[in-house]
PDB file of C-alpha atoms and ligand atoms in Angstrom:
ATOM      1  CA  MET A   1       0.697 104.293 -27.324  1.00 51.00           C
ATOM      2  CA  GLU A   2      -0.657 100.825 -27.852  1.00 52.00           C
ATOM      3  CA  ILE A   3       1.720  98.112 -29.141  1.00 53.00           C
ATOM      4  CA  LYS A   4       0.173  96.008 -31.822  1.00 57.00           C
ATOM      5  CA  ASN A   5       1.163  92.768 -33.477  1.00 58.00           C
ATOM      6  CA  PRO A   6       2.171  93.508 -37.110  1.00 60.00           C
ATOM      7  CA  GLN A   7       0.292  90.367 -38.280  1.00 61.00           C
ATOM      8  CA  THR A   8      -2.630  90.330 -36.098  1.00 57.00           C
ATOM      9  CA  GLY A   9      -2.678  93.959 -35.194  1.00 54.00           C
ATOM     10  CA  SER A  10      -3.738  93.007 -31.805  1.00 55.00           C
ATOM     11  CA  ALA A  11      -2.092  94.288 -28.603  1.00 56.00           C
ATOM     12  CA  ASP A  12       0.225  91.804 -26.929  1.00 77.00           C
ATOM     13  CA  ILE A  13       2.047  94.010 -24.462  1.00 82.00           C
ATOM     14  CA  ASP A  14       1.249  91.661 -21.691  1.00 84.00           C
ATOM     15  CA  GLN A  15       3.047  88.833 -23.547  1.00 86.00           C
ATOM     16  CA  LEU A  16       6.160  91.038 -24.016  1.00 87.00           C
ATOM     17  CA  GLN A  17       6.141  91.982 -20.419  1.00 87.00           C
ATOM     18  CA  LYS A  18       5.970  88.375 -19.368  1.00 88.00           C
ATOM     19  CA  TYR A  19       8.969  87.527 -21.667  1.00 88.00           C
ATOM     20  CA  ALA A  20      10.883  90.432 -20.229  1.00 90.00           C
ATOM     21  CA  GLN A  21      10.007  89.304 -16.726  1.00 91.00           C
ATOM     22  CA  ASP A  22      11.044  85.661 -17.486  1.00 91.00           C
ATOM     23  CA  LEU A  23      14.212  86.880 -18.950  1.00 91.00           C
ATOM     24  CA  ALA A  24      15.086  88.970 -16.023  1.00 92.00           C
ATOM     25  CA  GLU A  25      14.429  86.042 -13.740  1.00 92.00           C
ATOM     26  CA  VAL A  26      16.669  83.752 -15.759  1.00 91.00           C
ATOM     27  CA  TYR A  27      19.401  86.434 -15.788  1.00 92.00           C
ATOM     28  CA  ASN A  28      19.038  87.021 -12.008  1.00 92.00           C
ATOM     29  CA  SER A  29      19.082  83.343 -11.322  1.00 92.00           C
ATOM     30  CA  GLU A  30      22.221  82.814 -13.402  1.00 92.00           C
ATOM     31  CA  LYS A  31      23.857  85.840 -11.767  1.00 92.00           C
ATOM     32  CA  GLU A  32      23.043  84.254  -8.380  1.00 93.00           C
ATOM     33  CA  LYS A  33      24.468  80.995  -9.449  1.00 93.00           C
ATOM     34  CA  ARG A  34      27.629  82.492 -10.892  1.00 93.00           C
ATOM     35  CA  LYS A  35      28.026  84.428  -7.482  1.00 93.00           C
ATOM     36  CA  LYS A  36      27.649  81.114  -5.518  1.00 93.00           C
ATOM     37  CA  LEU A  37      30.146  79.412  -7.839  1.00 93.00           C
ATOM     38  CA  GLN A  38      32.644  82.194  -7.307  1.00 93.00           C
ATOM     39  CA  ILE A  39      32.241  81.947  -3.520  1.00 92.00           C
ATOM     40  CA  SER A  40      32.770  78.081  -3.742  1.00 92.00           C
ATOM     41  CA  GLU A  41      35.835  78.644  -5.938  1.00 93.00           C
ATOM     42  CA  GLN A  42      37.288  81.060  -3.345  1.00 93.00           C
ATOM     43  CA  GLN A  43      36.542  78.599  -0.579  1.00 93.00           C
ATOM     44  CA  LEU A  44      38.216  75.836  -2.486  1.00 93.00           C
ATOM     45  CA  VAL A  45      41.301  77.901  -3.140  1.00 94.00           C
ATOM     46  CA  LYS A  46      41.414  78.728   0.689  1.00 94.00           C
ATOM     47  CA  TYR A  47      41.011  75.022   1.507  1.00 94.00           C
ATOM     48  CA  ALA A  48      43.761  74.102  -0.884  1.00 94.00           C
ATOM     49  CA  ASP A  49      45.837  76.738   0.768  1.00 95.00           C
ATOM     50  CA  ASP A  50      45.171  75.615   4.302  1.00 95.00           C
ATOM     51  CA  LEU A  51      45.780  71.976   3.237  1.00 95.00           C
ATOM     52  CA  ASN A  52      49.118  72.971   1.687  1.00 95.00           C
ATOM     53  CA  LYS A  53      50.050  74.782   4.921  1.00 95.00           C
ATOM     54  CA  THR A  54      49.080  71.765   7.001  1.00 95.00           C
ATOM     55  CA  ILE A  55      51.108  69.383   4.898  1.00 95.00           C
ATOM     56  CA  LEU A  56      54.072  71.673   5.068  1.00 94.00           C
ATOM     57  CA  GLU A  57      53.742  71.868   8.852  1.00 95.00           C
ATOM     58  CA  LEU A  58      53.406  68.087   9.044  1.00 94.00           C
ATOM     59  CA  LYS A  59      56.413  67.574   6.905  1.00 94.00           C
ATOM     60  CA  ALA A  60      58.469  69.987   9.154  1.00 92.00           C
ATOM     61  CA  ALA A  61      57.213  68.104  12.159  1.00 92.00           C
ATOM     62  CA  HIS A  62      58.086  64.847  10.621  1.00 91.00           C
ATOM     63  CA  LYS A  63      61.636  65.999   9.641  1.00 89.00           C
ATOM     64  CA  GLU A  64      62.085  67.399  13.155  1.00 89.00           C
ATOM     65  CA  LEU A  65      60.989  64.085  14.736  1.00 87.00           C
ATOM     66  CA  GLN A  66      63.308  62.078  12.339  1.00 83.00           C
ATOM     67  CA  GLU A  67      66.220  64.304  13.148  1.00 84.00           C
ATOM     68  CA  ALA A  68      65.523  63.866  16.902  1.00 84.00           C
ATOM     69  CA  TYR A  69      65.308  60.144  16.420  1.00 81.00           C
ATOM     70  CA  LEU A  70      68.579  59.950  14.514  1.00 80.00           C
ATOM     71  CA  ASP A  71      70.198  62.325  17.016  1.00 81.00           C
ATOM     72  CA  THR A  72      69.098  60.008  19.804  1.00 82.00           C
ATOM     73  CA  ILE A  73      70.556  57.022  18.104  1.00 79.00           C
ATOM     74  CA  TYR A  74      73.786  58.915  17.536  1.00 76.00           C
ATOM     75  CA  ARG A  75      74.036  59.819  21.125  1.00 78.00           C
ATOM     76  CA  LEU A  76      73.221  56.358  22.314  1.00 78.00           C
ATOM     77  CA  VAL A  77      76.031  55.103  20.064  1.00 77.00           C
ATOM     78  CA  LEU A  78      78.388  57.761  21.320  1.00 74.00           C
ATOM     79  CA  ALA A  79      77.683  56.606  24.942  1.00 74.00           C
ATOM     80  CA  ALA A  80      78.719  53.146  23.882  1.00 70.00           C
ATOM     81  CA  GLU A  81      81.708  54.238  21.784  1.00 68.00           C
ATOM     82  CA  TYR A  82      82.821  56.615  24.554  1.00 65.00           C
ATOM     83  CA  LYS A  83      84.285  53.715  26.375  1.00 62.00           C
ATOM     84  CA  ASP A  84      86.239  52.533  23.430  1.00 60.00           C
ATOM     85  CA  GLU A  85      89.069  54.022  21.340  1.00 54.00           C
ATOM     86  CA  ASP A  86      86.675  54.654  18.416  1.00 58.00           C
ATOM     87  CA  THR A  87      85.375  58.096  17.751  1.00 64.00           C
ATOM     88  CA  GLY A  88      82.325  59.621  16.415  1.00 75.00           C
ATOM     89  CA  ASP A  89      84.144  60.046  13.150  1.00 82.00           C
ATOM     90  CA  HIS A  90      84.637  56.236  12.860  1.00 84.00           C
ATOM     91  CA  ILE A  91      80.884  55.904  13.096  1.00 85.00           C
ATOM     92  CA  LYS A  92      80.206  58.545  10.434  1.00 86.00           C
ATOM     93  CA  ARG A  93      82.905  57.131   7.982  1.00 91.00           C
ATOM     94  CA  MET A  94      81.653  53.561   8.574  1.00 91.00           C
ATOM     95  CA  SER A  95      78.067  54.449   7.909  1.00 92.00           C
ATOM     96  CA  ARG A  96      78.899  56.239   4.764  1.00 94.00           C
ATOM     97  CA  TYR A  97      81.218  53.439   3.489  1.00 97.00           C
ATOM     98  CA  CYS A  98      78.293  50.958   4.140  1.00 97.00           C
ATOM     99  CA  ALA A  99      75.709  53.142   2.372  1.00 97.00           C
ATOM    100  CA  LEU A 100      78.002  53.550  -0.609  1.00 98.00           C
ATOM    101  CA  ILE A 101      78.714  49.766  -0.877  1.00 98.00           C
ATOM    102  CA  ALA A 102      74.934  49.097  -0.514  1.00 98.00           C
ATOM    103  CA  GLU A 103      74.143  51.651  -3.185  1.00 98.00           C
ATOM    104  CA  LYS A 104      76.679  50.176  -5.546  1.00 97.00           C
ATOM    105  CA  LEU A 105      75.303  46.625  -4.949  1.00 97.00           C
ATOM    106  CA  GLU A 106      72.063  48.278  -6.177  1.00 97.00           C
ATOM    107  CA  LEU A 107      70.037  47.787  -3.043  1.00 97.00           C
ATOM    108  CA  PRO A 108      66.714  49.796  -3.058  1.00 97.00           C
ATOM    109  CA  ALA A 109      67.124  53.394  -1.923  1.00 96.00           C
ATOM    110  CA  LYS A 110      65.062  52.788   1.239  1.00 94.00           C
ATOM    111  CA  GLU A 111      67.405  49.919   2.313  1.00 96.00           C
ATOM    112  CA  VAL A 112      70.482  52.059   1.637  1.00 97.00           C
ATOM    113  CA  GLN A 113      69.029  54.652   3.893  1.00 93.00           C
ATOM    114  CA  ASN A 114      68.176  52.153   6.557  1.00 93.00           C
ATOM    115  CA  ILE A 115      71.894  50.823   6.445  1.00 95.00           C
ATOM    116  CA  LEU A 116      73.085  54.401   6.660  1.00 93.00           C
ATOM    117  CA  TYR A 117      71.148  55.089   9.810  1.00 91.00           C
ATOM    118  CA  ALA A 118      71.484  51.595  11.302  1.00 93.00           C
ATOM    119  CA  ALA A 119      75.310  51.154  10.764  1.00 93.00           C
ATOM    120  CA  PRO A 120      76.320  53.446  13.598  1.00 89.00           C
ATOM    121  CA  MET A 121      74.735  50.994  16.052  1.00 90.00           C
ATOM    122  CA  HIS A 122      76.880  48.025  15.041  1.00 92.00           C
ATOM    123  CA  ASP A 123      78.954  48.205  18.297  1.00 91.00           C
ATOM    124  CA  VAL A 124      76.339  49.420  20.733  1.00 90.00           C
ATOM    125  CA  GLY A 125      76.762  46.263  22.742  1.00 92.00           C
ATOM    126  CA  LYS A 126      80.218  47.509  23.944  1.00 89.00           C
ATOM    127  CA  ILE A 127      78.150  49.391  26.586  1.00 88.00           C
ATOM    128  CA  GLY A 128      77.941  46.020  28.332  1.00 90.00           C
ATOM    129  CA  ILE A 129      81.720  45.269  28.194  1.00 90.00           C
ATOM    130  CA  PRO A 130      83.831  46.311  31.140  1.00 90.00           C
ATOM    131  CA  ASP A 131      86.196  49.313  30.469  1.00 85.00           C
ATOM    132  CA  SER A 132      89.085  47.311  31.796  1.00 87.00           C
ATOM    133  CA  LEU A 133      88.879  45.120  28.723  1.00 88.00           C
ATOM    134  CA  LEU A 134      87.872  47.648  26.143  1.00 84.00           C
ATOM    135  CA  LEU A 135      90.691  49.926  27.136  1.00 81.00           C
ATOM    136  CA  LYS A 136      93.269  47.399  27.973  1.00 83.00           C
ATOM    137  CA  PRO A 137      96.485  48.463  26.310  1.00 80.00           C
ATOM    138  CA  GLY A 138      98.198  44.961  26.096  1.00 81.00           C
ATOM    139  CA  LYS A 139      97.060  41.788  24.395  1.00 85.00           C
ATOM    140  CA  LEU A 140      93.819  40.161  25.492  1.00 89.00           C
ATOM    141  CA  THR A 141      93.760  36.674  26.881  1.00 94.00           C
ATOM    142  CA  ASP A 142      91.464  34.240  25.201  1.00 95.00           C
ATOM    143  CA  GLU A 143      88.952  34.547  28.156  1.00 95.00           C
ATOM    144  CA  GLU A 144      89.027  38.292  27.755  1.00 95.00           C
ATOM    145  CA  PHE A 145      88.495  38.191  24.049  1.00 94.00           C
ATOM    146  CA  ASP A 146      85.655  35.805  24.656  1.00 96.00           C
ATOM    147  CA  ILE A 147      83.982  38.453  26.834  1.00 96.00           C
ATOM    148  CA  ILE A 148      84.665  41.171  24.153  1.00 94.00           C
ATOM    149  CA  LYS A 149      82.937  39.009  21.532  1.00 96.00           C
ATOM    150  CA  THR A 150      79.753  39.134  23.514  1.00 97.00           C
ATOM    151  CA  HIS A 151      79.197  42.749  22.426  1.00 95.00           C
ATOM    152  CA  SER A 152      77.464  41.399  19.282  1.00 97.00           C
ATOM    153  CA  THR A 153      74.925  39.476  21.174  1.00 97.00           C
ATOM    154  CA  ILE A 154      74.546  42.291  23.763  1.00 95.00           C
ATOM    155  CA  GLY A 155      73.990  44.678  21.012  1.00 94.00           C
ATOM    156  CA  ALA A 156      71.342  42.609  19.339  1.00 96.00           C
ATOM    157  CA  LYS A 157      69.490  42.203  22.587  1.00 95.00           C
ATOM    158  CA  ILE A 158      69.471  45.939  23.227  1.00 92.00           C
ATOM    159  CA  LEU A 159      68.089  46.460  19.741  1.00 92.00           C
ATOM    160  CA  ALA A 160      65.662  43.500  19.561  1.00 94.00           C
ATOM    161  CA  HIS A 161      61.863  43.601  19.227  1.00 93.00           C
ATOM    162  CA  SER A 162      61.670  47.144  17.731  1.00 90.00           C
ATOM    163  CA  LYS A 163      58.854  48.115  15.359  1.00 88.00           C
ATOM    164  CA  SER A 164      61.246  50.444  13.654  1.00 87.00           C
ATOM    165  CA  LYS A 165      62.708  49.100  10.385  1.00 91.00           C
ATOM    166  CA  ILE A 166      65.994  50.977  11.057  1.00 91.00           C
ATOM    167  CA  LEU A 167      66.354  49.296  14.499  1.00 91.00           C
ATOM    168  CA  GLN A 168      65.545  45.949  13.068  1.00 94.00           C
ATOM    169  CA  VAL A 169      68.405  46.353  10.479  1.00 96.00           C
ATOM    170  CA  ALA A 170      70.587  47.495  13.378  1.00 95.00           C
ATOM    171  CA  GLU A 171      69.788  44.354  15.417  1.00 96.00           C
ATOM    172  CA  GLN A 172      70.813  42.314  12.408  1.00 97.00           C
ATOM    173  CA  ILE A 173      73.953  44.281  12.006  1.00 97.00           C
ATOM    174  CA  ALA A 174      75.010  44.131  15.714  1.00 96.00           C
ATOM    175  CA  LEU A 175      74.553  40.305  15.668  1.00 98.00           C
ATOM    176  CA  SER A 176      76.329  39.512  12.367  1.00 98.00           C
ATOM    177  CA  HIS A 177      79.025  42.177  11.748  1.00 97.00           C
ATOM    178  CA  HIS A 178      81.839  39.833  13.072  1.00 98.00           C
ATOM    179  CA  GLU A 179      80.765  36.795  11.150  1.00 98.00           C
ATOM    180  CA  LYS A 180      83.208  35.684   8.396  1.00 98.00           C
ATOM    181  CA  TRP A 181      82.471  34.394   4.930  1.00 98.00           C
ATOM    182  CA  ASN A 182      84.473  31.274   5.673  1.00 98.00           C
ATOM    183  CA  GLY A 183      82.409  30.584   8.774  1.00 98.00           C
ATOM    184  CA  LYS A 184      85.260  31.342  11.178  1.00 98.00           C
ATOM    185  CA  GLY A 185      83.637  34.514  12.699  1.00 98.00           C
ATOM    186  CA  TYR A 186      81.392  34.927  15.726  1.00 96.00           C
ATOM    187  CA  PRO A 187      78.990  34.733  17.470  1.00 97.00           C
ATOM    188  CA  GLN A 188      77.225  32.059  15.391  1.00 97.00           C
ATOM    189  CA  GLY A 189      79.951  30.925  12.993  1.00 97.00           C
ATOM    190  CA  LEU A 190      77.603  31.510   9.986  1.00 98.00           C
ATOM    191  CA  ALA A 191      79.121  31.160   6.528  1.00 98.00           C
ATOM    192  CA  GLY A 192      78.579  32.613   3.029  1.00 98.00           C
ATOM    193  CA  GLU A 193      75.213  33.916   2.266  1.00 98.00           C
ATOM    194  CA  ASN A 194      73.817  32.720   5.573  1.00 98.00           C
ATOM    195  CA  ILE A 195      75.366  35.873   6.941  1.00 98.00           C
ATOM    196  CA  PRO A 196      72.883  38.665   6.266  1.00 98.00           C
ATOM    197  CA  LEU A 197      74.119  40.991   3.599  1.00 98.00           C
ATOM    198  CA  VAL A 198      74.239  43.959   5.850  1.00 98.00           C
ATOM    199  CA  GLY A 199      76.469  42.185   8.203  1.00 98.00           C
ATOM    200  CA  ARG A 200      78.752  41.353   5.341  1.00 98.00           C
ATOM    201  CA  ILE A 201      78.881  44.928   4.218  1.00 98.00           C
ATOM    202  CA  ILE A 202      79.473  46.338   7.740  1.00 97.00           C
ATOM    203  CA  GLY A 203      82.168  43.729   8.427  1.00 97.00           C
ATOM    204  CA  LEU A 204      84.238  44.912   5.526  1.00 98.00           C
ATOM    205  CA  ALA A 205      83.608  48.735   6.187  1.00 97.00           C
ATOM    206  CA  ASP A 206      84.484  48.223   9.902  1.00 94.00           C
ATOM    207  CA  VAL A 207      87.726  46.435   9.210  1.00 96.00           C
ATOM    208  CA  PHE A 208      88.844  48.955   6.489  1.00 96.00           C
ATOM    209  CA  ASP A 209      88.213  51.812   8.919  1.00 94.00           C
ATOM    210  CA  ALA A 210      89.988  50.103  11.614  1.00 91.00           C
ATOM    211  CA  LEU A 211      93.046  49.357   9.442  1.00 94.00           C
ATOM    212  CA  THR A 212      93.256  52.971   8.155  1.00 93.00           C
ATOM    213  CA  SER A 213      92.645  54.596  11.598  1.00 88.00           C
ATOM    214  CA  LYS A 214      95.097  55.219  14.429  1.00 81.00           C
ATOM    215  CA  ARG A 215      94.807  52.911  17.443  1.00 76.00           C
ATOM    216  CA  PRO A 216      96.888  53.011  20.657  1.00 67.00           C
ATOM    217  CA  TYR A 217      98.842  50.105  19.453  1.00 70.00           C
ATOM    218  CA  LYS A 218      99.314  50.981  15.804  1.00 77.00           C
ATOM    219  CA  ASP A 219      99.582  53.886  13.396  1.00 84.00           C
ATOM    220  CA  PRO A 220      97.010  54.071  10.546  1.00 88.00           C
ATOM    221  CA  PHE A 221      97.910  51.922   7.649  1.00 92.00           C
ATOM    222  CA  PRO A 222      98.003  53.508   4.214  1.00 94.00           C
ATOM    223  CA  VAL A 223      95.017  52.755   2.058  1.00 95.00           C
ATOM    224  CA  GLU A 224      97.145  50.630  -0.258  1.00 96.00           C
ATOM    225  CA  LYS A 225      98.195  48.375   2.652  1.00 96.00           C
ATOM    226  CA  ALA A 226      94.523  48.096   3.836  1.00 96.00           C
ATOM    227  CA  VAL A 227      93.391  47.300   0.359  1.00 97.00           C
ATOM    228  CA  ASP A 228      96.011  44.572   0.021  1.00 97.00           C
ATOM    229  CA  ILE A 229      94.835  43.009   3.331  1.00 97.00           C
ATOM    230  CA  ILE A 230      91.225  43.110   2.130  1.00 97.00           C
ATOM    231  CA  LYS A 231      92.181  41.543  -1.170  1.00 98.00           C
ATOM    232  CA  GLN A 232      93.818  38.743   0.672  1.00 98.00           C
ATOM    233  CA  GLU A 233      90.665  38.186   2.737  1.00 98.00           C
ATOM    234  CA  ARG A 234      88.389  38.040  -0.382  1.00 98.00           C
ATOM    235  CA  GLY A 235      86.439  34.790   0.114  1.00 97.00           C
ATOM    236  CA  GLU A 236      87.848  34.203   3.527  1.00 98.00           C
ATOM    237  CA  HIS A 237      86.890  36.990   5.975  1.00 98.00           C
ATOM    238  CA  PHE A 238      84.871  38.863   3.409  1.00 98.00           C
ATOM    239  CA  ASP A 239      82.135  38.184   0.771  1.00 98.00           C
ATOM    240  CA  PRO A 240      83.924  38.291  -2.514  1.00 98.00           C
ATOM    241  CA  ASP A 241      81.175  40.390  -4.214  1.00 97.00           C
ATOM    242  CA  VAL A 242      81.259  42.960  -1.457  1.00 98.00           C
ATOM    243  CA  VAL A 243      85.040  43.163  -1.860  1.00 98.00           C
ATOM    244  CA  ASP A 244      84.731  43.610  -5.577  1.00 98.00           C
ATOM    245  CA  VAL A 245      82.311  46.420  -5.262  1.00 98.00           C
ATOM    246  CA  PHE A 246      84.424  47.992  -2.603  1.00 98.00           C
ATOM    247  CA  LEU A 247      87.497  47.844  -4.758  1.00 97.00           C
ATOM    248  CA  GLU A 248      85.659  49.107  -7.876  1.00 98.00           C
ATOM    249  CA  ASN A 249      84.581  52.263  -5.853  1.00 98.00           C
ATOM    250  CA  ILE A 250      87.872  52.695  -3.785  1.00 97.00           C
ATOM    251  CA  ASP A 251      88.181  56.320  -5.056  1.00 97.00           C
ATOM    252  CA  GLU A 252      84.844  57.272  -3.631  1.00 97.00           C
ATOM    253  CA  ILE A 253      85.667  55.407  -0.307  1.00 97.00           C
ATOM    254  CA  VAL A 254      88.911  57.347  -0.015  1.00 95.00           C
ATOM    255  CA  LYS A 255      87.013  60.521  -0.732  1.00 95.00           C
ATOM    256  CA  ILE A 256      84.628  59.766   2.247  1.00 94.00           C
ATOM    257  CA  LYS A 257      87.755  58.900   4.415  1.00 92.00           C
ATOM    258  CA  GLU A 258      89.272  62.315   3.585  1.00 90.00           C
ATOM    259  CA  GLU A 259      86.020  64.166   4.162  1.00 89.00           C
ATOM    260  CA  VAL A 260      85.567  62.781   7.677  1.00 84.00           C
ATOM    261  CA  VAL A 261      88.872  63.186   9.388  1.00 77.00           C
ATOM    262  CA  SER A 262      89.394  62.420  13.098  1.00 54.00           C
ATOM    263  CA  ALA A 263      89.983  65.538  15.077  1.00 44.00           C
TER     264      ALA A 263
HETATM  265 FE1  FE2 B 301      82.038  45.059  16.713  1.00 79.97          FE
END
């Protein structure tokens, strides 16, 4: 049967067929595009998945590397402390006291972390001090004490010229942790704020831990007695601001002390 235009009455089946053909082409082309888009989307999802996996693997590798790095530091420190009466627990307590004080002094989180990791290395220079002096039970002569004092400069030399921020902080700590606020410390006799803040923090934490720990020549002092000594040394041995922050947070300090108990 012939299809006619209602107005013209003429047959235009060819025209209709052409429209139908064009429409089919457009439909097929759209279908093809959609298919390609779907494949692209699936590929993107796969890339994102792979990327996520790679990031997770990298993070795990980074964490493992950091743990190995910190473990190496810890063992190096133990090697130095092994010669001394100090124990691994002293290192752990000290580092946590220091990090707590640094945090309460509102230092940036990254610096607090650096101090936590660097503090254990403060006495690493003891590796260069003869055992006969470090373990001497009696009182040291002035000459012997002068030799002991060199552990700060020896430590700084061992830790010098590192690209690692943690080791840079550790070098600063090793060199300055026996300086005193009044300028009567060693090795440089620095006073006040000329002493790096990390050295002032470690200096206080180190003394507090020594006072409250057992030594061959003394029993541990009670916290109250150690606190009294520290109060007396405010502005003398110790930075007054660091002492204030330490005293304000003494409960947390004692909590750390109780958590890390010598075997
Ligand atoms: Fe020291």
